């Protein structure tokens, strides 16, 4: 499944070129090379701009982002939706169980 999905995403060029995380041949080293290139331009008194975002709790919203991308690109949306939606969790310590919590995204 993973091979087929990655193949589809790769063939249809769905991911942004500068999406370095979780991609084959796109390491954090390559991301750092881009930063070094910015400094090389600055050393030559050239104007260059780099915008880097660190989204707080980004993984807590990945469900909705992923579902939107899958839906827009026609990728087995229903299968992923059934996995990511209507999730529940509870905690068990010995014979004691917490109440069931419904998860909209991320962790409760």
GROMACS .gro file of C-alpha atoms in nm:
model
  108
    1UNK     CA    1   0.000   0.000   0.000
    2UNK     CA    2   0.274   0.246   0.095
    3UNK     CA    3   0.467   0.180  -0.226
    4UNK     CA    4   0.159   0.235  -0.441
    5UNK     CA    5   0.057   0.553  -0.258
    6UNK     CA    6   0.408   0.699  -0.271
    7UNK     CA    7   0.431   0.607  -0.640
    8UNK     CA    8   0.104   0.788  -0.712
    9UNK     CA    9   0.212   1.098  -0.518
   10UNK     CA   10   0.550   1.096  -0.695
   11UNK     CA   11   0.416   1.042  -1.048
   12UNK     CA   12   0.155   1.316  -1.011
   13UNK     CA   13   0.402   1.556  -0.845
   14UNK     CA   14   0.165   1.625  -0.555
   15UNK     CA   15   0.419   1.715  -0.287
   16UNK     CA   16   0.595   2.050  -0.273
   17UNK     CA   17   0.964   2.030  -0.379
   18UNK     CA   18   1.075   2.172  -0.045
   19UNK     CA   19   0.883   1.919   0.164
   20UNK     CA   20   1.186   1.751   0.319
   21UNK     CA   21   1.036   1.547   0.602
   22UNK     CA   22   0.926   1.188   0.548
   23UNK     CA   23   1.038   1.175   0.184
   24UNK     CA   24   1.286   0.955   0.005
   25UNK     CA   25   1.592   1.154  -0.110
   26UNK     CA   26   1.476   1.467   0.078
   27UNK     CA   27   1.675   1.478   0.401
   28UNK     CA   28   1.721   1.749   0.660
   29UNK     CA   29   2.072   1.788   0.514
   30UNK     CA   30   1.916   1.913   0.191
   31UNK     CA   31   1.707   2.159   0.390
   32UNK     CA   32   2.025   2.293   0.554
   33UNK     CA   33   2.192   2.332   0.215
   34UNK     CA   34   1.914   2.574   0.121
   35UNK     CA   35   1.989   2.778   0.434
   36UNK     CA   36   2.361   2.786   0.346
   37UNK     CA   37   2.273   2.912  -0.003
   38UNK     CA   38   2.084   3.203   0.153
   39UNK     CA   39   2.392   3.297   0.356
   40UNK     CA   40   2.610   3.277   0.044
   41UNK     CA   41   2.384   3.531  -0.126
   42UNK     CA   42   2.396   3.756   0.180
   43UNK     CA   43   2.779   3.736   0.182
   44UNK     CA   44   2.772   3.875  -0.174
   45UNK     CA   45   2.543   4.160  -0.059
   46UNK     CA   46   2.262   4.010  -0.264
   47UNK     CA   47   1.907   4.019  -0.140
   48UNK     CA   48   1.761   3.683  -0.047
   49UNK     CA   49   1.469   3.581   0.166
   50UNK     CA   50   1.401   3.260   0.354
   51UNK     CA   51   1.078   3.192   0.536
   52UNK     CA   52   1.073   2.895   0.772
   53UNK     CA   53   0.772   2.791   0.971
   54UNK     CA   54   0.753   2.574   1.278
   55UNK     CA   55   0.385   2.514   1.324
   56UNK     CA   56   0.295   2.463   1.687
   57UNK     CA   57   0.130   2.125   1.729
   58UNK     CA   58   0.149   2.062   1.354
   59UNK     CA   59   0.094   1.689   1.399
   60UNK     CA   60  -0.231   1.759   1.582
   61UNK     CA   61  -0.381   1.895   1.259
   62UNK     CA   62  -0.228   1.650   1.011
   63UNK     CA   63  -0.552   1.449   0.991
   64UNK     CA   64  -0.752   1.734   0.839
   65UNK     CA   65  -0.469   1.846   0.611
   66UNK     CA   66  -0.413   1.492   0.487
   67UNK     CA   67  -0.782   1.431   0.424
   68UNK     CA   68  -0.810   1.757   0.229
   69UNK     CA   69  -0.509   1.670   0.010
   70UNK     CA   70  -0.629   1.315  -0.048
   71UNK     CA   71  -0.976   1.433  -0.143
   72UNK     CA   72  -0.843   1.698  -0.384
   73UNK     CA   73  -0.608   1.451  -0.551
   74UNK     CA   74  -0.853   1.161  -0.576
   75UNK     CA   75  -0.654   0.921  -0.356
   76UNK     CA   76  -0.857   0.649  -0.182
   77UNK     CA   77  -1.017   0.913   0.034
   78UNK     CA   78  -1.282   0.694   0.198
   79UNK     CA   79  -1.027   0.442   0.327
   80UNK     CA   80  -0.813   0.711   0.491
   81UNK     CA   81  -1.118   0.894   0.623
   82UNK     CA   82  -1.245   0.580   0.795
   83UNK     CA   83  -0.908   0.544   0.965
   84UNK     CA   84  -0.874   0.907   1.076
   85UNK     CA   85  -1.233   0.990   1.174
   86UNK     CA   86  -1.450   0.886   1.468
   87UNK     CA   87  -1.154   0.782   1.681
   88UNK     CA   88  -1.180   0.717   2.054
   89UNK     CA   89  -0.935   0.654   2.334
   90UNK     CA   90  -0.934   0.561   2.700
   91UNK     CA   91  -0.681   0.483   2.971
   92UNK     CA   92  -0.665   0.164   3.171
   93UNK     CA   93  -0.467   0.128   3.494
   94UNK     CA   94  -0.519  -0.211   3.652
   95UNK     CA   95  -0.894  -0.268   3.691
   96UNK     CA   96  -0.974   0.105   3.648
   97UNK     CA   97  -1.083   0.252   3.314
   98UNK     CA   98  -1.125   0.616   3.224
   99UNK     CA   99  -1.422   0.746   3.031
  100UNK     CA  100  -1.400   0.717   2.652
  101UNK     CA  101  -1.277   1.039   2.491
  102UNK     CA  102  -1.364   1.116   2.130
  103UNK     CA  103  -1.069   1.250   1.933
  104UNK     CA  104  -1.125   1.518   1.667
  105UNK     CA  105  -0.753   1.539   1.580
  106UNK     CA  106  -0.418   1.476   1.743
  107UNK     CA  107  -0.424   1.353   2.099
  108UNK     CA  108  -0.655   1.439   2.387
   0.00000   0.00000   0.00000
